[in-house]
């Protein structure tokens, strides 16, 4: 939180800009939420050529090696990944969002009192094995494991359509954490690649989930009905899905605390796949990977403080709009939406809040590598 204090002057300045500029104010929460799904369909740029990705290998600064504070009481040599003192974090890695994933990891380490007690689980699409080298050389002492996610696992479950043809199977990898991760790992924090954490991740990890299997900030003002179409709401096989639950609310699947033990025993992977199979045949919603999560978990989510997902900061690429923070304290900034801070910073047209992402960026432009 020290860090946020340093930036409070900046926040006031950003707020003043936002208050003075009506165009920056003009988004409704519902619109913000809807546009936050656009990343599921549109990637910011085509994957770089292999020549480019080869150069990428060498173009990240090494992260400084951070040590545990004395009060951590953590001994790293006990039983590897099964050490019960680890805080487990899962993040996806692919060529396009690599720079974002690296910034996310860097931000987590920078704000953790016990960085050596964090274990990272990276979900990588099978064809991109060289990413492991990039991660290992950027973070030389990181506790990590790489999992190659076979796209065939979900490809046959993704309904064919123009939009979903653009969707990457890796978006669905979070559904398989319970089986990918070792059975000794009982809990994991899942994070998207387009965010930075500016607080100690251990606080999020320790959140009580009560009887729930997953925890996430809930957004109950969003029009929940609109996530499913008429075919869903008028079909009596489906339209009572949420009966008997608490009020079902939208939540963002980019930040979740997951009790893997409960997930495994309640077989939620199968439950989500079942809805994907129904969707393939009946088309009960228009979005990609999110609605199946809502069908299984909405009204059953442990509500976590909104400070852990200030989402929607990516805004809408088409209109080039910038987004403001929601009210309240901030522990995690999430650039969901179709714009990304790295491309706006590179094109010298950043949104005010994009400069909060920049300090975590470890990318070195190729020219500066040659100079060193
Ligand atoms: C919510 O969305 C549904 C379907 O898109 C629409 O019919 C309904 O009028 C909306 N309700 C509100 C309160 O906006
Ligand atoms: C569910 O669908 C049936 C059949 O169309 C309809 O009669 C019923 O009113 C619907 N229920 C809800 C809660 O929308």
CSV table of C-alpha atoms in Angstrom, one decimal, residues 39-336:
chain,number,residue,atom,x,y,z
A,39,UNK,CA,-10.7,-10.0,-25.0
A,40,UNK,CA,-12.1,-13.4,-25.3
A,41,UNK,CA,-12.6,-12.8,-29.0
A,42,UNK,CA,-10.0,-10.3,-30.2
A,43,UNK,CA,-6.3,-10.5,-29.7
A,44,UNK,CA,-4.4,-7.3,-29.7
A,45,UNK,CA,-2.1,-8.3,-32.6
A,46,UNK,CA,-1.3,-11.5,-34.6
A,47,UNK,CA,1.3,-13.7,-33.0
A,48,UNK,CA,4.8,-12.5,-34.0
A,49,UNK,CA,6.8,-14.5,-36.5
A,50,UNK,CA,9.2,-17.1,-35.2
A,51,UNK,CA,12.1,-14.7,-35.9
A,52,UNK,CA,10.5,-12.1,-33.7
A,53,UNK,CA,9.8,-14.5,-30.9
A,54,UNK,CA,13.4,-15.6,-31.0
A,55,UNK,CA,14.5,-12.1,-30.3
A,56,UNK,CA,11.9,-11.8,-27.6
A,57,UNK,CA,13.7,-14.5,-25.7
A,58,UNK,CA,16.5,-12.1,-24.9
A,59,UNK,CA,14.5,-8.9,-24.5
A,60,UNK,CA,13.4,-9.0,-20.9
A,61,UNK,CA,15.3,-7.5,-18.0
A,62,UNK,CA,16.1,-9.9,-15.2
A,63,UNK,CA,13.8,-9.3,-12.2
A,64,UNK,CA,15.7,-8.4,-9.0
A,65,UNK,CA,15.9,-11.4,-6.7
A,66,UNK,CA,13.6,-10.7,-3.7
A,67,UNK,CA,14.0,-12.5,-0.4
A,68,UNK,CA,11.5,-13.3,2.3
A,69,UNK,CA,11.1,-10.9,5.2
A,70,UNK,CA,12.3,-12.4,8.5
A,71,UNK,CA,8.8,-12.9,9.8
A,72,UNK,CA,7.8,-15.3,6.9
A,73,UNK,CA,9.0,-18.4,8.8
A,74,UNK,CA,9.2,-20.3,5.5
A,75,UNK,CA,11.6,-23.1,4.7
A,76,UNK,CA,11.8,-23.7,1.0
A,77,UNK,CA,13.3,-27.2,0.9
A,78,UNK,CA,10.4,-29.1,2.3
A,79,UNK,CA,8.6,-31.4,-0.2
A,80,UNK,CA,8.7,-29.2,-3.3
A,81,UNK,CA,5.4,-28.1,-4.7
A,82,UNK,CA,3.6,-29.9,-1.9
A,83,UNK,CA,5.1,-27.7,0.8
A,84,UNK,CA,2.0,-26.6,2.7
A,85,UNK,CA,3.4,-23.1,3.3
A,86,UNK,CA,3.3,-22.2,-0.4
A,87,UNK,CA,0.9,-19.6,-1.8
A,88,UNK,CA,-0.1,-21.0,-5.2
A,89,UNK,CA,-0.7,-18.7,-8.2
A,90,UNK,CA,-1.8,-19.9,-11.7
A,91,UNK,CA,-1.3,-17.7,-14.8
A,92,UNK,CA,-1.5,-18.4,-18.5
A,93,UNK,CA,1.4,-17.7,-20.8
A,94,UNK,CA,1.3,-17.3,-24.5
A,95,UNK,CA,3.3,-15.4,-27.1
A,96,UNK,CA,0.9,-12.5,-27.4
A,97,UNK,CA,0.4,-11.8,-23.7
A,98,UNK,CA,3.9,-12.9,-22.5
A,99,UNK,CA,4.8,-9.3,-21.6
A,100,UNK,CA,1.6,-8.9,-19.6
A,101,UNK,CA,2.2,-12.2,-17.7
A,102,UNK,CA,5.8,-11.2,-16.9
A,103,UNK,CA,4.6,-7.8,-15.6
A,104,UNK,CA,1.9,-9.6,-13.5
A,105,UNK,CA,4.5,-11.9,-11.9
A,106,UNK,CA,6.8,-9.0,-11.3
A,107,UNK,CA,4.1,-7.0,-9.6
A,108,UNK,CA,3.2,-9.9,-7.3
A,109,UNK,CA,6.8,-10.4,-6.2
A,110,UNK,CA,7.4,-6.7,-5.7
A,111,UNK,CA,4.4,-6.4,-3.2
A,112,UNK,CA,4.8,-9.7,-1.4
A,113,UNK,CA,6.4,-9.8,2.1
A,114,UNK,CA,7.3,-13.4,1.4
A,115,UNK,CA,8.1,-13.7,-2.3
A,116,UNK,CA,10.0,-16.9,-1.9
A,117,UNK,CA,6.8,-18.5,-0.5
A,118,UNK,CA,4.9,-18.1,-3.8
A,119,UNK,CA,4.7,-20.9,-6.2
A,120,UNK,CA,3.7,-20.1,-9.8
A,121,UNK,CA,1.9,-22.5,-12.0
A,122,UNK,CA,2.1,-21.4,-15.7
A,123,UNK,CA,-0.4,-22.7,-18.2
A,124,UNK,CA,1.2,-22.7,-21.6
A,125,UNK,CA,-0.3,-23.7,-24.9
A,126,UNK,CA,1.4,-26.8,-26.1
A,127,UNK,CA,3.1,-25.2,-29.2
A,128,UNK,CA,5.0,-22.6,-27.2
A,129,UNK,CA,7.6,-24.4,-25.3
A,130,UNK,CA,10.3,-21.7,-25.6
A,131,UNK,CA,8.3,-19.5,-23.2
A,132,UNK,CA,9.6,-21.6,-20.4
A,133,UNK,CA,13.1,-20.3,-21.1
A,134,UNK,CA,12.0,-16.7,-21.1
A,135,UNK,CA,10.3,-17.1,-17.7
A,136,UNK,CA,13.2,-19.0,-16.2
A,137,UNK,CA,15.8,-16.4,-17.3
A,138,UNK,CA,13.6,-13.4,-16.3
A,139,UNK,CA,12.9,-14.8,-12.9
A,140,UNK,CA,16.0,-16.9,-12.1
A,141,UNK,CA,14.9,-18.1,-8.6
A,142,UNK,CA,11.2,-18.4,-9.1
A,143,UNK,CA,9.4,-21.4,-7.7
A,144,UNK,CA,7.5,-22.5,-10.7
A,145,UNK,CA,6.0,-25.3,-12.7
A,146,UNK,CA,5.0,-25.2,-16.4
A,147,UNK,CA,2.0,-27.1,-17.7
A,148,UNK,CA,1.4,-27.6,-21.4
A,149,UNK,CA,-2.3,-27.3,-22.1
A,150,UNK,CA,-3.4,-29.5,-25.0
A,151,UNK,CA,-5.9,-27.4,-27.1
A,152,UNK,CA,-7.6,-30.5,-28.3
A,153,UNK,CA,-9.1,-30.9,-24.9
A,154,UNK,CA,-11.4,-28.0,-25.5
A,155,UNK,CA,-11.4,-27.5,-29.2
A,156,UNK,CA,-14.2,-30.0,-29.8
A,157,UNK,CA,-16.3,-28.3,-27.1
A,158,UNK,CA,-16.0,-24.8,-28.5
A,159,UNK,CA,-19.1,-24.1,-30.6
A,160,UNK,CA,-18.1,-23.2,-34.1
A,161,UNK,CA,-18.9,-19.6,-35.0
A,162,UNK,CA,-17.2,-16.6,-36.5
A,163,UNK,CA,-16.5,-15.0,-33.1
A,164,UNK,CA,-15.4,-18.2,-31.3
A,165,UNK,CA,-13.1,-19.1,-34.2
A,166,UNK,CA,-10.9,-16.2,-32.9
A,167,UNK,CA,-11.1,-17.5,-29.3
A,168,UNK,CA,-8.0,-19.2,-28.0
A,169,UNK,CA,-8.3,-22.6,-26.3
A,170,UNK,CA,-6.0,-21.3,-23.6
A,171,UNK,CA,-8.9,-19.1,-22.3
A,172,UNK,CA,-10.4,-22.4,-21.2
A,173,UNK,CA,-7.3,-23.7,-19.4
A,174,UNK,CA,-8.5,-22.3,-16.0
A,175,UNK,CA,-11.3,-24.9,-16.1
A,176,UNK,CA,-8.6,-27.7,-15.9
A,177,UNK,CA,-6.5,-26.4,-13.0
A,178,UNK,CA,-8.0,-29.0,-10.6
A,179,UNK,CA,-6.6,-31.8,-12.7
A,180,UNK,CA,-3.5,-30.1,-14.1
A,181,UNK,CA,-2.1,-29.2,-10.6
A,182,UNK,CA,-0.7,-31.8,-8.3
A,183,UNK,CA,-3.4,-33.3,-6.0
A,184,UNK,CA,-1.5,-32.0,-2.9
A,185,UNK,CA,-2.3,-28.4,-4.1
A,186,UNK,CA,-5.6,-27.6,-2.4
A,187,UNK,CA,-6.0,-24.0,-3.3
A,188,UNK,CA,-4.9,-21.6,-6.1
A,189,UNK,CA,-5.3,-18.0,-7.0
A,190,UNK,CA,-6.0,-17.8,-10.8
A,191,UNK,CA,-5.0,-14.6,-12.5
A,192,UNK,CA,-5.4,-13.3,-16.0
A,193,UNK,CA,-2.3,-11.9,-17.9
A,194,UNK,CA,-3.5,-8.3,-18.2
A,195,UNK,CA,-3.3,-7.2,-14.6
A,196,UNK,CA,-0.9,-6.1,-11.9
A,197,UNK,CA,-1.2,-6.8,-8.2
A,198,UNK,CA,-0.3,-3.8,-5.9
A,199,UNK,CA,-0.8,-5.5,-2.6
A,200,UNK,CA,0.4,-8.7,-0.9
A,201,UNK,CA,-1.1,-11.6,-2.8
A,202,UNK,CA,-1.1,-13.6,0.5
A,203,UNK,CA,-4.0,-11.5,1.6
A,204,UNK,CA,-6.1,-12.6,-1.3
A,205,UNK,CA,-4.9,-16.2,-0.9
A,206,UNK,CA,-6.0,-16.3,2.7
A,207,UNK,CA,-9.6,-15.1,1.9
A,208,UNK,CA,-12.2,-17.4,3.6
A,209,UNK,CA,-14.5,-19.0,1.0
A,210,UNK,CA,-17.0,-20.5,3.5
A,211,UNK,CA,-18.9,-23.3,1.8
A,212,UNK,CA,-18.1,-22.0,-1.7
A,213,UNK,CA,-15.6,-23.6,-4.1
A,214,UNK,CA,-14.6,-20.3,-5.7
A,215,UNK,CA,-14.3,-16.7,-4.5
A,216,UNK,CA,-14.3,-13.6,-6.7
A,217,UNK,CA,-15.7,-10.1,-6.5
A,218,UNK,CA,-19.3,-10.1,-7.6
A,219,UNK,CA,-21.0,-7.4,-9.6
A,220,UNK,CA,-24.7,-7.6,-8.8
A,221,UNK,CA,-25.8,-4.3,-10.5
A,222,UNK,CA,-25.0,-5.9,-14.0
A,223,UNK,CA,-28.1,-7.2,-15.8
A,224,UNK,CA,-27.6,-10.9,-15.3
A,225,UNK,CA,-30.4,-11.9,-17.7
A,226,UNK,CA,-28.5,-10.4,-20.6
A,227,UNK,CA,-25.7,-13.0,-20.4
A,228,UNK,CA,-28.0,-15.7,-21.8
A,229,UNK,CA,-30.3,-15.5,-24.8
A,230,UNK,CA,-34.0,-16.2,-25.3
A,231,UNK,CA,-33.3,-19.8,-26.2
A,232,UNK,CA,-32.0,-20.2,-22.6
A,233,UNK,CA,-34.7,-18.3,-20.7
A,234,UNK,CA,-37.6,-19.8,-22.6
A,235,UNK,CA,-36.5,-23.4,-22.3
A,236,UNK,CA,-37.7,-25.1,-19.1
A,237,UNK,CA,-34.8,-27.5,-19.2
A,238,UNK,CA,-32.5,-24.6,-18.5
A,239,UNK,CA,-34.3,-21.6,-17.2
A,240,UNK,CA,-34.5,-22.8,-13.6
A,241,UNK,CA,-30.8,-23.4,-13.4
A,242,UNK,CA,-30.3,-20.6,-10.8
A,243,UNK,CA,-33.3,-21.6,-8.7
A,244,UNK,CA,-32.5,-22.2,-5.0
A,245,UNK,CA,-29.2,-20.3,-5.2
A,246,UNK,CA,-28.5,-16.8,-3.8
A,247,UNK,CA,-29.1,-14.0,-6.2
A,248,UNK,CA,-27.0,-14.9,-9.2
A,249,UNK,CA,-24.5,-12.1,-10.1
A,250,UNK,CA,-21.9,-11.5,-12.8
A,251,UNK,CA,-18.3,-12.1,-11.7
A,252,UNK,CA,-15.1,-11.8,-13.7
A,253,UNK,CA,-13.3,-15.1,-14.2
A,254,UNK,CA,-9.9,-13.3,-14.5
A,255,UNK,CA,-9.4,-13.2,-10.7
A,256,UNK,CA,-10.5,-16.2,-8.7
A,257,UNK,CA,-9.6,-18.0,-5.5
A,258,UNK,CA,-10.3,-21.7,-6.1
A,259,UNK,CA,-10.6,-24.4,-3.5
A,260,UNK,CA,-9.3,-27.3,-5.7
A,261,UNK,CA,-10.2,-29.9,-3.2
A,262,UNK,CA,-13.9,-29.0,-3.4
A,263,UNK,CA,-13.6,-28.5,-7.1
A,264,UNK,CA,-12.3,-32.0,-7.6
A,265,UNK,CA,-14.8,-33.7,-5.4
A,266,UNK,CA,-17.8,-31.8,-6.8
A,267,UNK,CA,-16.4,-32.4,-10.4
A,268,UNK,CA,-16.9,-28.9,-11.6
A,269,UNK,CA,-14.7,-29.4,-14.7
A,270,UNK,CA,-17.3,-31.8,-15.9
A,271,UNK,CA,-20.2,-29.5,-15.0
A,272,UNK,CA,-18.6,-26.7,-17.1
A,273,UNK,CA,-18.0,-29.1,-20.0
A,274,UNK,CA,-21.6,-30.2,-19.9
A,275,UNK,CA,-22.8,-26.6,-20.4
A,276,UNK,CA,-20.2,-26.2,-23.2
A,277,UNK,CA,-21.7,-29.3,-24.9
A,278,UNK,CA,-25.2,-27.9,-24.6
A,279,UNK,CA,-24.0,-24.5,-26.0
A,280,UNK,CA,-22.5,-26.2,-29.0
A,281,UNK,CA,-25.8,-27.7,-30.0
A,282,UNK,CA,-28.4,-25.2,-28.7
A,283,UNK,CA,-26.7,-21.8,-28.6
A,284,UNK,CA,-28.0,-20.5,-25.2
A,285,UNK,CA,-25.6,-17.6,-25.0
A,286,UNK,CA,-23.5,-15.4,-27.2
A,287,UNK,CA,-20.3,-14.9,-25.3
A,288,UNK,CA,-17.3,-17.4,-25.2
A,289,UNK,CA,-15.9,-18.9,-22.1
A,290,UNK,CA,-17.6,-16.9,-19.3
A,291,UNK,CA,-21.3,-18.0,-19.4
A,292,UNK,CA,-20.5,-21.6,-18.6
A,293,UNK,CA,-18.8,-20.4,-15.4
A,294,UNK,CA,-21.9,-18.3,-14.6
A,295,UNK,CA,-24.2,-21.3,-15.1
A,296,UNK,CA,-22.2,-23.4,-12.7
A,297,UNK,CA,-21.1,-20.8,-10.1
A,298,UNK,CA,-23.3,-17.6,-10.1
A,299,UNK,CA,-25.1,-17.4,-6.8
A,300,UNK,CA,-22.6,-19.8,-5.3
A,301,UNK,CA,-19.5,-17.5,-5.3
A,302,UNK,CA,-17.8,-16.4,-2.1
A,303,UNK,CA,-17.9,-12.6,-2.6
A,304,UNK,CA,-14.4,-11.1,-2.3
A,305,UNK,CA,-13.7,-7.4,-1.9
A,306,UNK,CA,-13.8,-5.4,-5.1
A,307,UNK,CA,-10.4,-4.1,-4.3
A,308,UNK,CA,-9.1,-7.4,-5.8
A,309,UNK,CA,-10.4,-6.8,-9.3
A,310,UNK,CA,-10.6,-3.2,-10.5
A,311,UNK,CA,-11.5,-4.5,-13.9
A,312,UNK,CA,-12.4,-2.9,-17.3
A,313,UNK,CA,-9.3,-0.7,-17.4
A,314,UNK,CA,-8.6,-1.9,-21.0
A,315,UNK,CA,-11.6,0.0,-22.2
A,316,UNK,CA,-12.9,-0.3,-25.7
A,317,UNK,CA,-10.3,-0.4,-28.4
A,318,UNK,CA,-12.7,0.6,-31.1
A,319,UNK,CA,-13.7,3.9,-29.5
A,320,UNK,CA,-10.3,4.3,-27.9
A,321,UNK,CA,-11.9,5.2,-24.6
A,322,UNK,CA,-10.1,5.3,-21.3
A,323,UNK,CA,-11.6,4.0,-18.1
A,324,UNK,CA,-11.6,5.3,-14.6
A,325,UNK,CA,-11.3,3.2,-11.4
A,326,UNK,CA,-14.4,2.1,-9.6
A,327,UNK,CA,-14.7,3.6,-6.1
A,328,UNK,CA,-12.9,2.2,-3.1
A,329,UNK,CA,-9.4,0.9,-2.2
A,330,UNK,CA,-7.3,-0.9,-4.9
A,331,UNK,CA,-5.2,-4.0,-4.6
A,332,UNK,CA,-5.3,-5.3,-8.2
A,333,UNK,CA,-5.6,-3.4,-11.4
A,334,UNK,CA,-7.1,-5.3,-14.4
A,335,UNK,CA,-7.0,-4.1,-17.9
A,336,UNK,CA,-9.8,-6.3,-19.1
